[in-house]
Coordinates of C-alpha atoms in Angstrom, one line a residue:
V1 CA -5.1 219.2 185.0
D2 CA -2.0 217.2 185.0
F3 CA 0.5 219.6 182.9
R4 CA 2.6 216.9 183.1
V5 CA 0.6 215.2 181.0
M6 CA -0.2 217.4 178.6
G7 CA 3.2 219.1 178.2
T8 CA 3.8 214.7 176.7
F9 CA 1.1 215.1 174.5
V10 CA 2.1 218.6 172.8
E11 CA 5.7 217.2 172.6
F12 CA 4.7 214.3 170.8
Y13 CA 2.5 216.1 168.5
S14 CA 4.8 218.6 167.7
T15 CA 7.1 215.6 166.7
L16 CA 4.2 214.1 165.2
L17 CA 3.5 217.2 162.9
G18 CA 7.2 218.2 162.0
F19 CA 7.7 214.6 160.5
I20 CA 4.3 215.0 158.4
N21 CA 5.2 218.3 157.1
Y22 CA 8.9 216.9 156.0
R23 CA 7.1 214.3 154.5
L24 CA 5.4 216.5 152.4
Y25 CA 7.4 219.1 151.9
H26 CA 10.3 216.2 150.5
S27 CA 7.3 215.4 148.2
L28 CA 7.4 218.6 146.5
N29 CA 11.3 218.6 146.6
L30 CA 11.4 221.4 148.7
R31 CA 13.4 221.7 152.0
Y32 CA 11.9 221.9 155.7
P33 CA 12.1 223.9 157.5
P34 CA 11.1 225.8 154.6
Q35 CA 13.7 228.3 153.3
I36 CA 13.8 231.4 150.9
S37 CA 15.5 230.5 147.9
G38 CA 18.8 232.9 147.1
L39 CA 19.5 233.6 150.7
S40 CA 23.0 232.2 152.3
I41 CA 23.0 231.8 155.9
P42 CA 26.0 231.8 157.8
P43 CA 26.7 229.5 160.4
E44 CA 26.7 231.4 163.3
S45 CA 23.1 232.0 162.3
T46 CA 19.9 229.4 163.1
D47 CA 17.3 231.6 161.7
T48 CA 17.1 232.3 158.1
P49 CA 17.4 235.2 156.7
S50 CA 14.9 237.7 154.7
L51 CA 15.3 239.5 151.5
L52 CA 15.4 242.8 153.2
V53 CA 18.4 242.2 155.4
D54 CA 22.1 242.7 155.0
P55 CA 23.4 239.2 153.7
N56 CA 26.6 240.2 155.9
D57 CA 24.9 241.4 159.3
L58 CA 23.9 238.2 161.3
E59 CA 20.9 239.8 163.1
W60 CA 17.7 238.3 161.5
D61 CA 14.5 239.1 162.1
R62 CA 12.8 236.2 162.4
S63 CA 9.3 237.7 162.2
E64 CA 10.5 239.1 159.4
H65 CA 11.6 236.1 157.1
R66 CA 8.1 234.8 158.5
D67 CA 5.9 237.0 157.2
L68 CA 8.1 236.5 153.6
L69 CA 7.4 233.1 153.5
E70 CA 3.6 233.5 154.3
S71 CA 3.7 236.1 151.3
L72 CA 4.0 232.9 148.8
S73 CA 5.9 235.6 146.3
H74 CA 9.4 233.6 146.7
S75 CA 10.3 230.6 145.9
L76 CA 11.6 228.2 148.2
V77 CA 15.4 225.7 148.1
R78 CA 14.5 222.4 147.0
V79 CA 16.3 219.5 147.8
M80 CA 17.2 218.4 144.5
D81 CA 18.4 221.0 141.4
S82 CA 15.6 221.1 139.1
S83 CA 18.1 220.8 136.1
A84 CA 19.2 217.0 137.9
E85 CA 16.2 216.1 138.3
I86 CA 15.7 213.1 136.4
E87 CA 12.4 212.7 135.1
V88 CA 11.4 209.0 134.6
E89 CA 9.5 208.8 131.0
D90 CA 7.1 205.5 130.4
E91 CA 8.6 203.9 128.3
D92 CA 6.7 201.3 125.6
I93 CA 7.0 198.1 126.7
P94 CA 7.0 195.5 123.5
V95 CA 3.9 193.8 125.1
D96 CA 1.1 192.7 122.6
L97 CA -1.7 193.9 124.4
D98 CA -5.5 194.3 123.9
P99 CA -6.8 196.8 121.9
E100 CA -9.0 197.6 124.7
E101 CA -6.1 197.9 127.2
Q102 CA -4.3 199.6 124.6
E103 CA -6.8 201.9 124.8
Q104 CA -7.1 202.2 128.5
R105 CA -3.4 202.7 129.0
D106 CA -3.2 205.9 125.8
Q107 CA -5.9 207.8 127.4
A108 CA -4.8 207.3 130.8
K109 CA -1.1 208.3 129.4
K110 CA -3.1 211.2 127.4
Q111 CA -5.0 212.4 130.8
Q112 CA -1.9 212.5 132.6
E113 CA 0.1 214.9 130.1
E114 CA -2.9 217.0 130.1
L115 CA -2.2 217.0 134.3
E116 CA 1.0 218.1 134.1
R117 CA 0.1 221.1 131.6
F118 CA -2.2 222.1 133.6
K119 CA 0.3 222.2 137.0
H120 CA 2.2 225.0 135.0
L121 CA -0.8 227.0 133.5
F122 CA 0.7 230.2 134.1
E123 CA 4.0 229.4 133.5
G124 CA 6.3 232.1 132.0
C125 CA 3.4 234.9 133.4
R126 CA 4.6 237.8 135.8
F127 CA 1.9 239.9 137.2
F128 CA 1.1 242.6 139.2
I129 CA -1.5 242.6 141.6
S130 CA -3.1 246.3 142.1
R131 CA -4.2 247.1 146.1
E132 CA -7.7 246.8 145.5
T133 CA -7.7 243.3 144.2
P134 CA -8.1 240.8 146.4
R135 CA -4.3 239.9 146.9
E136 CA -4.1 236.2 149.1
S137 CA -6.4 234.7 147.0
L138 CA -4.4 235.3 143.8
T139 CA -1.3 235.3 145.0
F140 CA -2.4 231.5 146.2
V141 CA -3.7 230.6 143.2
I142 CA -1.5 232.0 140.8
R143 CA 1.7 230.7 142.3
S144 CA 0.1 227.0 142.6
F145 CA 0.2 227.1 138.9
G146 CA 4.0 228.5 138.0
G147 CA 3.4 231.7 137.9
E148 CA 5.3 234.5 139.5
V149 CA 3.7 237.2 141.4
S150 CA 4.4 241.0 142.9
W151 CA 2.2 244.1 144.3
D152 CA 3.7 247.4 145.7
C153 CA 5.9 246.9 148.7
T154 CA 3.9 249.7 150.2
T155 CA 0.5 247.2 150.1
S156 CA 2.5 244.7 152.1
V157 CA 6.2 242.6 152.7
G158 CA 7.0 239.9 150.2
A159 CA 7.1 242.1 147.1
T160 CA 9.6 241.0 144.3
Y161 CA 9.3 243.4 142.3
G162 CA 7.9 246.9 141.2
E163 CA 4.5 247.7 138.7
S164 CA 7.5 249.5 135.9
D165 CA 9.3 246.3 135.8
E166 CA 8.4 245.9 132.0
T167 CA 9.2 242.1 132.4
I168 CA 5.2 242.3 133.7
T169 CA 3.0 240.4 130.7
H170 CA -0.1 241.0 132.9
Q171 CA -1.6 243.4 135.6
I172 CA -4.7 242.7 137.5
M173 CA -6.5 245.5 138.6
D174 CA -10.4 245.8 139.7
R175 CA -10.5 249.7 138.5
P176 CA -12.7 251.1 135.2
E177 CA -9.3 253.1 134.1
Q178 CA -6.1 253.2 134.7
K179 CA -4.2 256.1 134.5
H180 CA -1.0 255.1 133.3
S181 CA -0.5 251.9 131.2
F182 CA 2.4 250.2 129.6
L183 CA 1.8 248.2 126.1
T184 CA 4.1 245.8 127.2
R185 CA 1.4 244.1 129.6
V186 CA -2.2 243.0 129.4
Y187 CA -4.2 244.3 132.0
V188 CA -7.4 242.3 133.4
Q189 CA -9.9 241.9 136.4
P190 CA -9.7 239.3 138.8
Q191 CA -11.8 237.3 137.7
W192 CA -9.7 236.1 134.6
V193 CA -6.9 233.9 136.4
Y194 CA -10.1 232.3 138.1
D195 CA -11.9 231.2 135.1
S196 CA -9.1 230.1 133.2
V197 CA -8.1 228.0 136.2
N198 CA -11.6 226.6 136.0
F199 CA -11.3 226.3 132.2
H200 CA -8.0 224.6 132.4
R201 CA -6.5 227.2 129.7
L202 CA -5.3 231.1 129.7
L203 CA -9.1 232.7 127.9
P204 CA -9.4 235.3 125.9
H205 CA -8.1 239.1 127.8
G206 CA -10.8 241.0 126.0
N207 CA -13.9 239.7 127.9
Y208 CA -12.3 240.6 131.4
A209 CA -10.6 244.4 130.3
P210 CA -10.9 246.6 132.7
G211 CA -14.0 248.0 132.9
A212 CA -15.9 245.9 130.8
V213 CA -19.3 243.7 131.7
L214 CA -17.9 240.4 133.1
P215 CA -19.2 237.2 131.9
P216 CA -20.9 234.8 134.0
H217 CA -18.6 232.8 136.8
L218 CA -19.5 229.5 136.0
S219 CA -19.2 226.7 138.5
P220 CA -16.5 224.1 138.0
F221 CA -17.9 221.5 139.7
V222 CA -21.0 221.1 137.7
S223 CA -20.4 218.7 134.7
E224 CA -23.3 218.6 131.9
K225 CA -24.1 215.2 130.9
E226 CA -25.7 214.7 127.0
G227 CA -29.6 216.2 127.1
D228 CA -28.2 218.8 130.2
Y229 CA -29.1 222.2 129.8
V230 CA -26.1 224.1 129.1
T231 CA -26.0 228.2 129.5
P232 CA -25.0 230.3 125.8
D233 CA -22.1 232.0 127.7
K234 CA -20.7 228.6 128.4
A235 CA -21.8 227.2 125.0
A236 CA -19.7 229.7 123.3
I237 CA -16.4 229.4 125.1
L238 CA -17.0 224.8 124.5
E239 CA -17.9 225.8 120.6
A240 CA -14.1 228.5 120.5
F241 CA -12.0 225.6 122.8
G242 CA -13.8 223.1 120.4
E243 CA -12.7 225.1 116.9
E244 CA -9.1 225.6 119.0
E245 CA -8.7 222.0 119.1
E246 CA -9.8 221.3 115.6
K247 CA -7.1 223.6 114.2
E248 CA -4.1 222.1 116.6
D249 CA -5.5 218.7 115.2
L250 CA -5.0 220.0 111.9
E251 CA -2.0 221.7 112.6
S252 CA -0.6 218.0 113.7
T253 CA -1.9 216.2 110.8
S254 CA -0.3 218.4 108.5
V255 CA 3.5 217.9 110.7
L256 CA 2.8 214.6 110.1
L257 CA 2.0 214.3 106.2
E258 CA 5.1 216.8 105.8
A259 CA 7.5 214.0 107.7
K260 CA 6.2 211.2 105.0
T261 CA 6.8 210.6 101.2
P262 CA 3.5 211.3 98.9
E263 CA 2.4 208.1 98.7
E264 CA 2.2 207.4 102.4
N265 CA 0.4 210.6 102.4
Q266 CA -2.1 209.9 99.6
Q267 CA -2.2 206.1 101.5
I268 CA -3.2 207.6 104.7
M269 CA -5.8 209.7 103.5
D270 CA -7.4 206.5 101.6
E271 CA -7.4 205.1 104.7
D272 CA -9.2 208.3 106.6
E273 CA -11.5 208.5 104.0
E274 CA -12.9 205.2 104.8
D275 CA -12.9 205.7 108.1
I276 CA -14.7 208.8 108.1
A277 CA -17.6 207.4 105.1
P278 CA -21.0 206.5 106.2
P279 CA -22.1 202.8 105.8
L280 CA -24.9 204.2 103.3
K281 CA -21.9 206.0 101.4
R282 CA -20.0 202.7 101.1
R283 CA -23.2 200.2 100.4
K284 CA -24.1 202.6 97.3
T285 CA -20.6 202.2 96.0
E286 CA -20.8 198.3 95.7
D287 CA -22.5 196.9 92.8
I288 CA -25.7 196.1 93.6
K289 CA -27.9 192.7 92.0
I290 CA -31.0 192.8 91.5
P291 CA -33.1 189.4 90.9
V292 CA -34.4 188.7 87.0
G293 CA -38.2 189.4 87.1
T294 CA -38.5 192.3 90.1
V295 CA -40.0 195.0 89.8
T296 CA -38.6 199.1 91.2
P297 CA -41.5 200.8 91.3
G298 CA -41.4 204.4 90.6
G299 CA -43.8 205.8 93.2
G300 CA -44.9 206.0 96.7
E301 CA -42.7 205.8 98.9
N302 CA -39.7 205.1 97.3
E303 CA -40.0 208.8 95.6
A304 CA -40.4 210.1 98.9
D305 CA -37.2 208.2 99.6
A306 CA -35.0 209.0 97.0
Q307 CA -35.9 212.6 97.9
L308 CA -34.9 212.4 101.3
T309 CA -30.7 212.8 102.2
S310 CA -28.1 210.4 103.6
A311 CA -28.4 211.6 107.1
E312 CA -32.4 211.8 107.1
V313 CA -32.3 207.7 105.8
E314 CA -29.3 206.7 108.0
A315 CA -31.9 208.4 111.3
K316 CA -34.6 206.8 109.8
E317 CA -33.5 203.5 109.8
Q318 CA -32.2 203.7 113.5
R319 CA -35.6 204.9 114.7
E320 CA -37.0 201.7 113.1
E321 CA -34.6 199.4 114.6
K322 CA -34.9 201.0 117.7
K323 CA -38.5 200.3 118.0
L324 CA -37.6 196.8 116.7
A325 CA -35.2 196.1 119.5
V326 CA -37.6 198.0 122.2
M327 CA -40.6 195.4 120.9
M328 CA -38.1 191.8 121.5
M329 CA -37.4 193.7 125.2
T330 CA -38.4 191.4 128.1
R331 CA -41.1 192.2 130.4
K332 CA -38.3 193.5 133.0
R333 CA -36.3 194.8 130.7
K334 CA -39.1 197.3 129.2
K335 CA -39.7 198.8 132.5
L336 CA -36.3 199.5 133.8
Y337 CA -36.2 201.2 130.0
D338 CA -40.0 203.0 130.4
R339 CA -38.2 204.4 133.6
I340 CA -35.0 205.6 132.1
M341 CA -37.1 207.1 129.0
R342 CA -39.5 208.8 131.8
V343 CA -36.3 210.3 133.1
K344 CA -35.2 211.5 130.1
N345 CA -38.3 212.9 129.1
K346 CA -38.4 215.1 132.5
K347 CA -35.3 216.0 131.5
A348 CA -35.9 217.5 128.5
A349 CA -38.5 218.7 129.0
R350 CA -36.8 220.9 132.4
V351 CA -34.4 221.8 129.9
K352 CA -37.3 224.1 127.6
V353 CA -38.3 226.0 130.5
L354 CA -34.7 226.9 130.8
Q355 CA -34.4 227.5 127.6
Q356 CA -38.0 229.1 127.2
R357 CA -36.6 231.7 130.8
R358 CA -33.6 232.1 129.1
R359 CA -35.1 233.4 125.8
A360 CA -37.6 235.4 127.8
Y361 CA -35.0 237.3 129.9
E362 CA -33.0 237.7 127.0
A363 CA -36.1 239.6 124.9
R364 CA -36.0 241.8 127.9
L365 CA -32.8 243.0 128.1
R366 CA -33.4 244.2 124.3
T367 CA -36.8 246.2 125.6
S368 CA -35.1 247.8 128.2

């Protein structure tokens, strides 16, 4: 083994990794090597001090500073002050775009806004982690989404505030009960943090109270498509989210209406009603001209159709149109259509089996 060659490679890759880390840190507007925010470094010292050392002391504990950095509980020094950062907004270019391109552009802009909100999910929240919870994992998740976190100073280094701090908003614990509690904070179990990240929003705290039976921890990597089986727990959560979104839409609509005159509001409401009204209803409002000599029978199928609701009539028409379209298919397309329908029927049968198993499970729980 030629140690001189190995030394050359070590020196090269050390410099390469240092450059890579430099670029990664600067892409996040952080200084490299990392330094803890709020600490002054004397010019005589080459190391960064720790929070537990007097800044006037020139003897820094390098290993202690490294432990503080690894705790992830402190903010790092930025290259540019956050107040001086210039946010480049996407300006509306006055160019006539196709409706499809405009829709894609609006959708991409909406996804970008949702991603920015998701990055700051825990912003404004101050967490205190009890000693019985997985500190490293919770700290990494909370700090990644903009939250502040601390723990008991006797547990590990890096604590920034104690349990008695009145600014704490959430305390994470994994005990059935707490001897002393503060009314200014919420007590939750660790799963609340992970489930909030999985659902991209802060979940209600009631289901995650200390000692409560936790809801199933659903995988964030499974996205159900149309026709797939959805567990009742996830269906309830998605339904609650849908109600919240409808409420937000109503609030935004009310704000929009308040900013306009009554005549403009009435015009907007009329346009919305025209867009929402089904085609069948619009057809009924039009004048129906019956040719002379045409006899409208009074019984038979027409009476049954008259008793059907508009939704049922529309569904019946769609089934007839679909059946006619299948009849007009070529042999090649018909084979492809049959294959797709077999897959859908197989999936529907699987969903039915899972629903039966769920009902049997709930029945056993009620009897036990």
